[in-house]
Short mmCIF file of C-alpha atoms in Angstrom, two decimals:
data_model
loop_
_atom_site.label_atom_id
_atom_site.label_comp_id
_atom_site.label_asym_id
_atom_site.label_seq_id
_atom_site.Cartn_x
_atom_site.Cartn_y
_atom_site.Cartn_z
CA SER M 1 -26.46 92.49 113.50
CA VAL M 2 -24.25 89.36 113.52
CA ASP M 3 -27.38 87.20 113.72
CA HIS M 4 -28.87 89.18 110.86
CA PHE M 5 -25.71 88.66 108.78
CA LEU M 6 -25.77 84.90 109.40
CA GLY M 7 -29.44 84.73 108.43
CA GLN M 8 -28.74 86.70 105.25
CA LEU M 9 -25.81 84.41 104.45
CA ASN M 10 -28.00 81.35 104.89
CA GLU M 11 -30.77 82.78 102.69
CA ALA M 12 -28.35 83.87 99.98
CA LEU M 13 -26.89 80.36 99.91
CA LYS M 14 -30.35 78.80 99.62
CA LYS M 15 -31.16 81.11 96.69
CA ARG M 16 -27.67 80.71 95.17
CA ALA M 17 -27.54 84.52 94.99
CA ILE M 18 -23.89 84.96 94.02
CA PRO M 19 -23.77 88.80 94.00
CA GLU M 20 -25.40 88.90 97.43
CA LEU M 21 -23.01 86.24 98.78
CA HIS M 22 -20.08 88.21 97.42
CA LYS M 23 -21.26 91.42 99.12
CA LEU M 24 -21.86 89.61 102.40
CA TYR M 25 -18.41 88.02 102.26
CA GLU M 26 -16.41 91.04 101.09
CA ASP M 27 -18.22 93.87 102.87
CA THR M 28 -20.54 92.80 105.67
CA PHE M 29 -18.29 90.10 107.14
CA ASN M 30 -15.31 92.47 107.25
CA LYS M 31 -17.34 95.29 108.80
CA LEU M 32 -18.75 93.01 111.50
CA THR M 33 -15.30 91.60 112.13
CA ASN M 34 -13.91 95.10 112.66
CA ASP M 35 -16.84 96.04 114.90
CA TYR M 36 -17.11 92.90 117.06
CA TYR M 37 -14.34 90.38 116.39
CA LYS M 38 -11.21 92.41 115.69
CA SER M 39 -9.15 90.52 118.24
CA LYS M 40 -11.25 87.46 119.03
CA LYS M 41 -12.78 84.50 117.23
CA TRP M 42 -16.20 84.50 115.66
CA PRO M 43 -18.70 82.13 117.38
CA GLN M 44 -18.01 78.40 117.02
CA ALA M 45 -19.86 76.61 114.23
CA ASP M 46 -21.76 74.50 116.80
CA THR M 47 -23.24 77.67 118.30
CA VAL M 48 -24.19 78.99 114.86
CA LYS M 49 -25.65 75.60 113.95
CA GLU M 50 -28.02 75.72 116.92
CA GLN M 51 -29.04 79.35 116.44
CA VAL M 52 -29.12 79.79 112.66
CA SER M 53 -29.11 76.65 110.52
CA LYS M 54 -28.06 73.03 110.43
CA GLU M 55 -27.75 73.17 106.63
CA PRO M 56 -24.41 71.47 105.76
CA LEU M 57 -23.45 73.90 102.96
CA PHE M 58 -24.12 76.90 105.19
CA LEU M 59 -21.98 75.41 107.96
CA LEU M 60 -19.12 74.65 105.57
CA LEU M 61 -19.13 78.21 104.28
CA TYR M 62 -19.41 79.64 107.79
CA LYS M 63 -16.47 77.53 108.94
CA GLU M 64 -14.45 78.79 105.97
CA LEU M 65 -15.16 82.37 107.03
CA TYR M 66 -14.39 81.48 110.64
CA TYR M 67 -11.01 79.95 109.83
CA ARG M 68 -10.02 82.62 107.31
CA HIS M 69 -10.61 85.21 110.02
CA ILE M 70 -8.37 83.30 112.42
CA TYR M 71 -5.58 82.99 109.86
CA ALA M 72 -5.84 86.66 108.87
CA ARG M 73 -6.09 88.30 112.28
CA LEU M 74 -5.36 85.95 115.17
CA SER M 75 -2.75 83.43 116.19
CA VAL M 76 -3.41 80.01 114.68
CA GLY M 77 -3.24 76.96 116.94
CA LEU M 78 -2.99 73.30 116.06
CA GLU M 79 -6.74 72.73 116.52
CA ASP M 80 -7.48 75.62 114.17
CA ARG M 81 -5.10 74.23 111.56
CA ARG M 82 -6.68 70.80 111.74
CA GLY M 83 -10.22 72.18 111.70
CA SER M 84 -9.52 74.42 108.71
CA TRP M 85 -7.87 71.54 106.82
CA GLU M 86 -10.81 69.22 107.47
CA ASN M 87 -13.29 71.88 106.42
CA TYR M 88 -11.31 72.65 103.27
CA CYS M 89 -11.29 68.96 102.34
CA LYS M 90 -15.08 68.83 102.80
CA LEU M 91 -15.48 71.87 100.56
CA LEU M 92 -13.43 70.17 97.86
CA ASP M 93 -15.62 67.07 98.11
CA LEU M 94 -18.74 69.04 97.10
#
Protein backbone atom coordinates (compact mmCIF):
# COMPACT_ATOMS: atom_id res chain seq x y z
CA SER A 1 0.00 0.00 0.00
CA VAL A 2 2.97 2.37 0.48
CA ASP A 3 4.07 1.65 -3.09
CA HIS A 4 0.53 2.30 -4.26
CA PHE A 5 0.45 5.62 -2.37
CA LEU A 6 3.74 6.72 -3.94
CA GLY A 7 2.49 5.80 -7.40
CA GLN A 8 -0.73 7.74 -6.80
CA LEU A 9 1.26 10.73 -5.55
CA ASN A 10 3.42 10.67 -8.67
CA GLU A 11 0.40 10.43 -10.98
CA ALA A 12 -1.47 13.20 -9.18
CA LEU A 13 1.58 15.45 -9.53
CA LYS A 14 1.84 14.70 -13.25
CA LYS A 15 -1.84 15.58 -13.71
CA ARG A 16 -1.61 18.57 -11.34
CA ALA A 17 -4.67 17.14 -9.57
CA ILE A 18 -4.75 19.43 -6.53
CA PRO A 19 -7.75 17.85 -4.72
CA GLU A 20 -6.22 14.39 -5.12
CA LEU A 21 -2.81 15.63 -3.91
CA HIS A 22 -4.48 17.22 -0.90
CA LYS A 23 -6.28 13.98 0.00
CA LEU A 24 -3.10 11.94 -0.42
CA TYR A 25 -1.16 14.37 1.76
CA GLU A 26 -3.74 14.92 4.49
CA ASP A 27 -5.35 11.49 4.71
CA THR A 28 -3.42 8.69 3.03
CA PHE A 29 0.05 9.78 4.13
CA ASN A 30 -1.06 10.09 7.76
CA LYS A 31 -2.85 6.73 7.72
CA LEU A 32 0.19 4.97 6.25
CA THR A 33 2.44 6.72 8.72
CA ASN A 34 0.31 5.47 11.61
CA ASP A 35 0.20 1.96 10.16
CA TYR A 36 3.84 1.51 9.12
CA TYR A 37 6.07 4.42 10.16
CA LYS A 38 4.78 5.57 13.54
CA SER A 39 8.20 5.40 15.15
CA LYS A 40 10.58 5.11 12.20
CA LYS A 41 11.52 7.03 9.09
CA TRP A 42 9.84 6.62 5.74
CA PRO A 43 12.13 5.13 3.03
CA GLN A 44 15.00 7.33 1.85
CA ALA A 45 14.38 9.37 -1.30
CA ASP A 46 17.08 7.40 -3.15
CA THR A 47 15.12 4.19 -2.57
CA VAL A 48 11.89 5.81 -3.74
CA LYS A 49 13.70 7.27 -6.75
CA GLU A 50 14.77 3.81 -7.90
CA GLN A 51 11.42 2.14 -7.27
CA VAL A 52 8.88 4.83 -8.19
CA SER A 53 10.10 7.82 -10.16
CA LYS A 54 13.13 9.94 -10.92
CA GLU A 55 10.90 12.95 -11.63
CA PRO A 56 12.48 15.93 -9.80
CA LEU A 57 9.19 17.50 -8.66
CA PHE A 58 7.97 14.18 -7.27
CA LEU A 59 11.22 13.70 -5.36
CA LEU A 60 11.09 17.23 -3.92
CA LEU A 61 7.54 16.68 -2.69
CA TYR A 62 8.38 13.24 -1.33
CA LYS A 63 11.37 14.65 0.55
CA GLU A 64 9.13 17.35 2.01
CA LEU A 65 6.76 14.67 3.31
CA TYR A 66 9.72 12.63 4.55
CA TYR A 67 11.22 15.52 6.53
CA ARG A 68 7.90 16.78 7.87
CA HIS A 69 7.29 13.30 9.27
CA ILE A 70 10.69 13.33 10.98
CA TYR A 71 10.08 16.76 12.51
CA ALA A 72 6.57 15.83 13.66
CA ARG A 73 7.20 12.38 15.13
CA LEU A 74 10.87 11.52 15.48
CA SER A 75 14.04 13.04 16.86
CA VAL A 76 15.70 15.36 14.35
CA GLY A 77 19.43 15.01 13.75
CA LEU A 78 21.85 17.37 12.08
CA GLU A 79 21.71 15.49 8.76
CA ASP A 80 17.92 15.70 8.78
CA ARG A 81 18.05 19.43 9.47
CA ARG A 82 20.48 20.02 6.63
CA GLY A 83 18.58 17.79 4.23
CA SER A 84 15.25 19.45 5.01
CA TRP A 85 16.80 22.92 4.61
CA GLU A 86 18.33 22.03 1.24
CA ASN A 87 15.06 20.52 0.04
CA TYR A 88 13.09 23.55 1.20
CA CYS A 89 15.46 25.86 -0.70
CA LYS A 90 14.97 23.76 -3.85
CA LEU A 91 11.19 23.99 -3.45
CA LEU A 92 11.44 27.77 -3.20
CA ASP A 93 13.52 27.87 -6.38
CA LEU A 94 10.68 26.32 -8.44
